[in-house]
Short mmCIF file of N, CA and C in Angstrom, two decimals:
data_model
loop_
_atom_site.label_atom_id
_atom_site.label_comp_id
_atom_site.label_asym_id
_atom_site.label_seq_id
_atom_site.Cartn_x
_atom_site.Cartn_y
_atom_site.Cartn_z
N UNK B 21 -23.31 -8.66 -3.11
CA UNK B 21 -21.93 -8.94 -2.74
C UNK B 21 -21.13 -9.19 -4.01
N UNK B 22 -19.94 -8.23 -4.36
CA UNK B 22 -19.22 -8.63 -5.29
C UNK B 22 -18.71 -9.83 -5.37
N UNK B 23 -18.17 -10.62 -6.52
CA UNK B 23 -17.60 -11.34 -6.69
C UNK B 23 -16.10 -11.76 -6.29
N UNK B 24 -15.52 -12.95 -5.78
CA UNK B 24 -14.74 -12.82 -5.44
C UNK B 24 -13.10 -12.48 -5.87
N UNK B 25 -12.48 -11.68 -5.75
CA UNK B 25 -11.36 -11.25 -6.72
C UNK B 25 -10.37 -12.33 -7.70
N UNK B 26 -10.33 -13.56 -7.24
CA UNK B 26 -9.63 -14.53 -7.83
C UNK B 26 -10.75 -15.07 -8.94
N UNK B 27 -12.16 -15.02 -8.81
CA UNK B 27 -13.09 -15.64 -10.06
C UNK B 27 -13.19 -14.51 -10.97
N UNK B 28 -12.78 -13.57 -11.20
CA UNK B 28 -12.39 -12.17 -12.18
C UNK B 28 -11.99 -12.81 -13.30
N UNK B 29 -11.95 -12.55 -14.54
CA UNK B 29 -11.15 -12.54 -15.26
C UNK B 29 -10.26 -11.53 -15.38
N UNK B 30 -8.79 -11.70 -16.03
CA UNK B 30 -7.52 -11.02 -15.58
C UNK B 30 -7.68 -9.65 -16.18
N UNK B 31 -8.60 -9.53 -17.70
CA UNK B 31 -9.06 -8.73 -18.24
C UNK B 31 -9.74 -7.57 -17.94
N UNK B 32 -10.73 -8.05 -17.09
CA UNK B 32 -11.59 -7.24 -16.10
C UNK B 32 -11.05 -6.16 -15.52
N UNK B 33 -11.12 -4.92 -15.16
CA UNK B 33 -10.48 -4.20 -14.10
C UNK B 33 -10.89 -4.26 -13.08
N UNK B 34 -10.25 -3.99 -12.06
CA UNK B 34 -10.37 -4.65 -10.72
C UNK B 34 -11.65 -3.12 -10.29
N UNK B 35 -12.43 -3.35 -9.34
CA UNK B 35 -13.16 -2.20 -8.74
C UNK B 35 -12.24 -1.03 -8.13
N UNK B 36 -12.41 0.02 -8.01
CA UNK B 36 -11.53 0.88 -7.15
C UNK B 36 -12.39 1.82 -6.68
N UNK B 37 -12.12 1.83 -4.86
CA UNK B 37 -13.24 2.62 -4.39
C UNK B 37 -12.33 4.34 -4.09
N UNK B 38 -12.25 5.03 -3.82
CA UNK B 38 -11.48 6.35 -3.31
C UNK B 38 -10.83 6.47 -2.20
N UNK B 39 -10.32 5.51 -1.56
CA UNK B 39 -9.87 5.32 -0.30
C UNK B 39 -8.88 3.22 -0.78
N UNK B 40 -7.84 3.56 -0.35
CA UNK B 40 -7.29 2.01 -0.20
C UNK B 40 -6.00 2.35 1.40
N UNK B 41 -5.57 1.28 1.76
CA UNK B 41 -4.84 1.26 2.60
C UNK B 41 -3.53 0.26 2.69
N UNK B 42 -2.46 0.51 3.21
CA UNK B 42 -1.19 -0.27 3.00
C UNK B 42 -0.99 -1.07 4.19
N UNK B 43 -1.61 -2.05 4.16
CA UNK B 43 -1.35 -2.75 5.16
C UNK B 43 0.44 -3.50 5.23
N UNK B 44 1.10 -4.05 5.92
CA UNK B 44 1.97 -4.47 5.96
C UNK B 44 1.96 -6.04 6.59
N UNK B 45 2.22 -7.07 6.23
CA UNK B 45 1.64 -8.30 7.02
C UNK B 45 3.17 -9.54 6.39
N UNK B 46 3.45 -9.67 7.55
CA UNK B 46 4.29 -10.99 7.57
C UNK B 46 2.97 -12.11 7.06
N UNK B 47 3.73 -13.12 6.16
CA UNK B 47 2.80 -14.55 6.28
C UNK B 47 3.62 -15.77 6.50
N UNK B 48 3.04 -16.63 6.80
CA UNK B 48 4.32 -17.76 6.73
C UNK B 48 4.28 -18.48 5.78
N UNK B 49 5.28 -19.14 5.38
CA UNK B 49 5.88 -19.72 4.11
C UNK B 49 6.16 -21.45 4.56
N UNK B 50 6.44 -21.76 3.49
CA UNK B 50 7.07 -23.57 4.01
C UNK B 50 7.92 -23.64 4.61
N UNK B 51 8.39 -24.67 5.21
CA UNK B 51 9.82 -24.67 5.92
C UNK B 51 10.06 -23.64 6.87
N UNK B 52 9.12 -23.22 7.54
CA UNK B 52 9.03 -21.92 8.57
C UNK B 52 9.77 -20.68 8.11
N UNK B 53 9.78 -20.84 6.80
CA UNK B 53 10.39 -19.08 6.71
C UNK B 53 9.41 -17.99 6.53
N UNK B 54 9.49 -16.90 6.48
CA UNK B 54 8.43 -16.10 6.24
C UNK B 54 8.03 -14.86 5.68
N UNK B 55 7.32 -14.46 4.67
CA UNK B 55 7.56 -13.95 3.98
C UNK B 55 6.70 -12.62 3.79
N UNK B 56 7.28 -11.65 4.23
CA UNK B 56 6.40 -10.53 4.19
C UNK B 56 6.24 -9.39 3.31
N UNK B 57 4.75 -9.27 3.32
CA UNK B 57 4.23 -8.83 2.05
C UNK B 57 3.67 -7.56 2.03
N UNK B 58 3.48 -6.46 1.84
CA UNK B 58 3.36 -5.02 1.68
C UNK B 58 2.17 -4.88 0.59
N UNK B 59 0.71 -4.77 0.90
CA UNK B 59 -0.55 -4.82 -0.05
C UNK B 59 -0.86 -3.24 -0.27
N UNK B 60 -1.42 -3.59 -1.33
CA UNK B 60 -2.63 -2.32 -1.22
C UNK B 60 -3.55 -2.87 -1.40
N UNK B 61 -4.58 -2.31 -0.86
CA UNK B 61 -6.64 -3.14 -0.48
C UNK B 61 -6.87 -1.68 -0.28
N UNK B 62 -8.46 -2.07 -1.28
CA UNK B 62 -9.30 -1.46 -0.81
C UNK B 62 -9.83 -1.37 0.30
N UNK B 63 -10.53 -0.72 1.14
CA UNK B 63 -11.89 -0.47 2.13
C UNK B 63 -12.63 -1.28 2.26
N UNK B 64 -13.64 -0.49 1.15
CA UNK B 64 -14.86 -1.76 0.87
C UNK B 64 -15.36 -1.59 -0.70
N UNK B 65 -15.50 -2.57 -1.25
CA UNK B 65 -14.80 -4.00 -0.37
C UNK B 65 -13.56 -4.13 -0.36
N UNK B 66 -13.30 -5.40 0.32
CA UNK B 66 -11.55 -5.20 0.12
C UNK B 66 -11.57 -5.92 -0.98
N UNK B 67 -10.11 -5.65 -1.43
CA UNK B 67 -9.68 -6.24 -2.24
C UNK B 67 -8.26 -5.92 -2.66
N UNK B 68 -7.54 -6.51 -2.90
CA UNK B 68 -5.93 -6.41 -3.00
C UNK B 68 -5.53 -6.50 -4.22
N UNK B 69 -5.26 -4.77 -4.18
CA UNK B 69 -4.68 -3.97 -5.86
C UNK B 69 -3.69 -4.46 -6.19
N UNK B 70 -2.94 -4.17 -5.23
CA UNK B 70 -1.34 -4.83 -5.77
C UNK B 70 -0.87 -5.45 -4.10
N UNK B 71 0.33 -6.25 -4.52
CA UNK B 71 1.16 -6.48 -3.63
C UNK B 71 2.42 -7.12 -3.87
N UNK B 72 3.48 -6.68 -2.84
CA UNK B 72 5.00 -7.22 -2.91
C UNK B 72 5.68 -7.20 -1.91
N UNK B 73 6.79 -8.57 -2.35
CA UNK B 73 7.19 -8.47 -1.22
C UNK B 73 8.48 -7.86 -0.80
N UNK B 74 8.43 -7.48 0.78
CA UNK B 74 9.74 -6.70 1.17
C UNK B 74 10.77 -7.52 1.42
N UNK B 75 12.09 -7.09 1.19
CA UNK B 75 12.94 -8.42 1.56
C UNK B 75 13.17 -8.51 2.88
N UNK B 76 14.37 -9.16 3.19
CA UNK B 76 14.34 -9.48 4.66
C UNK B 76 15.79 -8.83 4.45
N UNK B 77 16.29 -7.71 3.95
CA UNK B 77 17.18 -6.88 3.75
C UNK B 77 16.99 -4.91 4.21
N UNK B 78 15.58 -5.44 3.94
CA UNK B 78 15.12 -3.50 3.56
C UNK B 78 13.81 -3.77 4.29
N UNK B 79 12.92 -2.68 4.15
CA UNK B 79 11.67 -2.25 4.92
C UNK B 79 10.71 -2.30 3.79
N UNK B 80 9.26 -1.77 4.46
CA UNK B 80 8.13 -1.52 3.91
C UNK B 80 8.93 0.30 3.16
N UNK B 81 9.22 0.95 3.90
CA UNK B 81 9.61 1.84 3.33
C UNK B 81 10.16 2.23 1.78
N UNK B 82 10.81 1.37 1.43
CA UNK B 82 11.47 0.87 -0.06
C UNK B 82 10.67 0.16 -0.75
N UNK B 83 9.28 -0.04 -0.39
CA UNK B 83 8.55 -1.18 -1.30
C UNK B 83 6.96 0.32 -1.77
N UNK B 84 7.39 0.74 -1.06
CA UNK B 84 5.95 1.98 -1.26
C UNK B 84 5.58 2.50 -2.60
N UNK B 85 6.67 2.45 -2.74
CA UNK B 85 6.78 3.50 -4.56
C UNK B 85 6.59 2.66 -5.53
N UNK B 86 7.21 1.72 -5.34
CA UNK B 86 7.17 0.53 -6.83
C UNK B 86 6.00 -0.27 -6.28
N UNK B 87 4.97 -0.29 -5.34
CA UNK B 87 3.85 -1.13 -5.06
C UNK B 87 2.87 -0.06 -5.66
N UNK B 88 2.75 1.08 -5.24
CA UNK B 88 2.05 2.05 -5.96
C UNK B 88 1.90 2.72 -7.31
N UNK B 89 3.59 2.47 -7.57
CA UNK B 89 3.57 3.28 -8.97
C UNK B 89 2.73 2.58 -10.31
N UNK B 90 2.09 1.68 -10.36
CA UNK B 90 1.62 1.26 -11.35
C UNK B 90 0.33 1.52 -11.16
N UNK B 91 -0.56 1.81 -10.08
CA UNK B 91 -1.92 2.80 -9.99
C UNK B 91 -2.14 3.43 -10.06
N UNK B 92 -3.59 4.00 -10.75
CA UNK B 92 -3.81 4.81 -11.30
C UNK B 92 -4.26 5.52 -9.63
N UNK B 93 -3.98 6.28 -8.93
CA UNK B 93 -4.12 6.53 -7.50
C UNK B 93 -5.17 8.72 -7.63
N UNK B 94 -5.01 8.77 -9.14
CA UNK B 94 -6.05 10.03 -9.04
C UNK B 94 -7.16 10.37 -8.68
N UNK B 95 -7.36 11.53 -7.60
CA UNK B 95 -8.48 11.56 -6.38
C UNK B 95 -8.87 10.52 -5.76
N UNK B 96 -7.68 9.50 -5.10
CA UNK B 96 -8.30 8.45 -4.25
C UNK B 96 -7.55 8.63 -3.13
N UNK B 97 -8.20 8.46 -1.82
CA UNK B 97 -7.20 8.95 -0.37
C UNK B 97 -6.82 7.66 -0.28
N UNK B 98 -5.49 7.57 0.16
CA UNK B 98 -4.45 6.79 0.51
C UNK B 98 -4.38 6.81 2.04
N UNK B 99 -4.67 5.46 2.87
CA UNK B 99 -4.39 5.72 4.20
C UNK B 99 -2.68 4.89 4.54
N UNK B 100 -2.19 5.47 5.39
CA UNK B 100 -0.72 4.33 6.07
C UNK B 100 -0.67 4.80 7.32
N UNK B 101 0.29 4.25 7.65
CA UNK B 101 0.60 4.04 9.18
C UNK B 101 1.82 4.76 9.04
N UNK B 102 3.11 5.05 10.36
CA UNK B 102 3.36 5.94 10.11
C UNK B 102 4.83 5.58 9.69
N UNK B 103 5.39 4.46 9.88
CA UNK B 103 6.13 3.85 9.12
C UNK B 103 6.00 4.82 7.38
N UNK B 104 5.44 5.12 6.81
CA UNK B 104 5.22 5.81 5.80
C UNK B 104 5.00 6.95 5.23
N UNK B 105 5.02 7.61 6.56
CA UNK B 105 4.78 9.40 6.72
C UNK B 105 6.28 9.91 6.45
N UNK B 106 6.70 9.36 5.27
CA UNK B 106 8.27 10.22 4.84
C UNK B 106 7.71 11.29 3.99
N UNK B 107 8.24 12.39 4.20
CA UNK B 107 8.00 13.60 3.51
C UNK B 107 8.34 13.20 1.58
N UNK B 108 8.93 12.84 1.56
CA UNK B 108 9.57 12.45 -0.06
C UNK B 108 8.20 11.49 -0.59
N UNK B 109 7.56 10.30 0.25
CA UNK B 109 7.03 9.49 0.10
C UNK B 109 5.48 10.17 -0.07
N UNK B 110 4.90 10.97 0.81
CA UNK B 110 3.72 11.67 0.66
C UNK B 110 3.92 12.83 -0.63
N UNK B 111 4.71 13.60 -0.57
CA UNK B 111 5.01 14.50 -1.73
C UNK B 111 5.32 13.92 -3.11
N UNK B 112 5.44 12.84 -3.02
CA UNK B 112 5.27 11.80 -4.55
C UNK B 112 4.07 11.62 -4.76
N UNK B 113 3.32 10.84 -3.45
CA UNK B 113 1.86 10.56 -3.78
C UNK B 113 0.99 11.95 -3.97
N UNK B 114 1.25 12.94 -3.72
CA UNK B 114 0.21 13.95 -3.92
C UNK B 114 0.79 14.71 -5.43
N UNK B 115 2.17 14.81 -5.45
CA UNK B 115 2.69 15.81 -6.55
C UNK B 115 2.56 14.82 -7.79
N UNK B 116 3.10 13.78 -7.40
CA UNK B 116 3.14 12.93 -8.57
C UNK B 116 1.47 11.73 -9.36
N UNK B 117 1.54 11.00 -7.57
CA UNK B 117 0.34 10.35 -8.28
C UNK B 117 -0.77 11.05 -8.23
N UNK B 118 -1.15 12.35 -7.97
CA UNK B 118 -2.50 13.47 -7.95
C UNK B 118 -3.33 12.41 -6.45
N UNK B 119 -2.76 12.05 -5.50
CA UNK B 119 -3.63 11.33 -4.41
C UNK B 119 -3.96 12.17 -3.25
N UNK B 120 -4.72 11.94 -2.41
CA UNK B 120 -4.94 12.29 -1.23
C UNK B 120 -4.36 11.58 -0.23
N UNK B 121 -4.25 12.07 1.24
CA UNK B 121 -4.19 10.76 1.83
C UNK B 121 -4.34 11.22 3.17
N UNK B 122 -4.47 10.08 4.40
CA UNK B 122 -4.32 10.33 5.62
C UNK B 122 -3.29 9.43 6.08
N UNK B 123 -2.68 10.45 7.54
CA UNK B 123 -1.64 9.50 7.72
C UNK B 123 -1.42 9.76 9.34
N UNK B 124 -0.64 8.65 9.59
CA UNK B 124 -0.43 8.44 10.99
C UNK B 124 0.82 9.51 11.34
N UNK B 125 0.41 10.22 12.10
CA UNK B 125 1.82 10.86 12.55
C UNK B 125 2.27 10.59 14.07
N UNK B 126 3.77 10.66 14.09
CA UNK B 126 3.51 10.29 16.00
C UNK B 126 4.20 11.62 16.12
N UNK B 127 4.04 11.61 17.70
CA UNK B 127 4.68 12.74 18.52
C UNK B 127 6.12 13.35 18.17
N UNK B 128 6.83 12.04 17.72
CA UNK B 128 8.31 12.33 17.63
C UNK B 128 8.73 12.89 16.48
N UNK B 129 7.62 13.62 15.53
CA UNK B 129 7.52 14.15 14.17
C UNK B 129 7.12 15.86 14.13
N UNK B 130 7.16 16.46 15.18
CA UNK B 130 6.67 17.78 15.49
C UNK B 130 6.86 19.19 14.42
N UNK B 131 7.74 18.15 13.55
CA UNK B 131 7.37 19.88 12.16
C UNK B 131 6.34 19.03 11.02
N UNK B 132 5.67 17.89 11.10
CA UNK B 132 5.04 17.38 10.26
C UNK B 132 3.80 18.30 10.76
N UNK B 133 3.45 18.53 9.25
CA UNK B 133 2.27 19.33 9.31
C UNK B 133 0.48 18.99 8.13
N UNK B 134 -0.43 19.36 7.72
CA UNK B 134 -1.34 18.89 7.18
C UNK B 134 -0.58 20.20 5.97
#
């Protein structure tokens, strides 16, 4: 069992398996406000590459690029949900960061294609 990501030293590079995922997760904060946070984690194990937070102005949508752009994301599949299946947003991650990915598509998307 790896070690746990906070006993790392900062030096260290973090593990990276070929697959991470964007979870999206409200947390709560003091004073009942709450503050939600937009990760990237690995699979397995997990572990949380980066993360930031979205404001309570804008979406997960606007946080995708600048949560990612500082990984090195070459030949690793990228999973999201479909909140994230923007054509601009996948065609960055494949043209730009060299990634793979899978993604949620819904019904109401009928020229989205593989």
């Amino acid at each position: 069992m790896p070690p746990s990501p906070g006993s790392w030293p900062p030096s260290t590079a973090m593990p990276w398996t070929p697959r991470s995922r964007l979870p999206g997760r409200t947390r709560p904060h003091r004073r009942r406000h709450h503050r939600h946070l937009l990760s990237a984690v690995t699979h397995a194990p997990t572990v949380t590459l980066a993360q930031r937070e979205v404001g309570a102005k804008t979406n997960e949508t606007a946080a995708f690029r600048p949560l990612l752009e500082p990984l090195d994301l070459t030949g690793t599949v990228v999973t999201f949900d479909a909140l994230h299946s923007v054509k601009d947003q996948v065609r960055w991650l494949v043209q730009e960061k060299k990634a793979h990915y899978i993604a949620v598509i819904k019904g109401n998307q009928p020229t989205a294609s593989a």
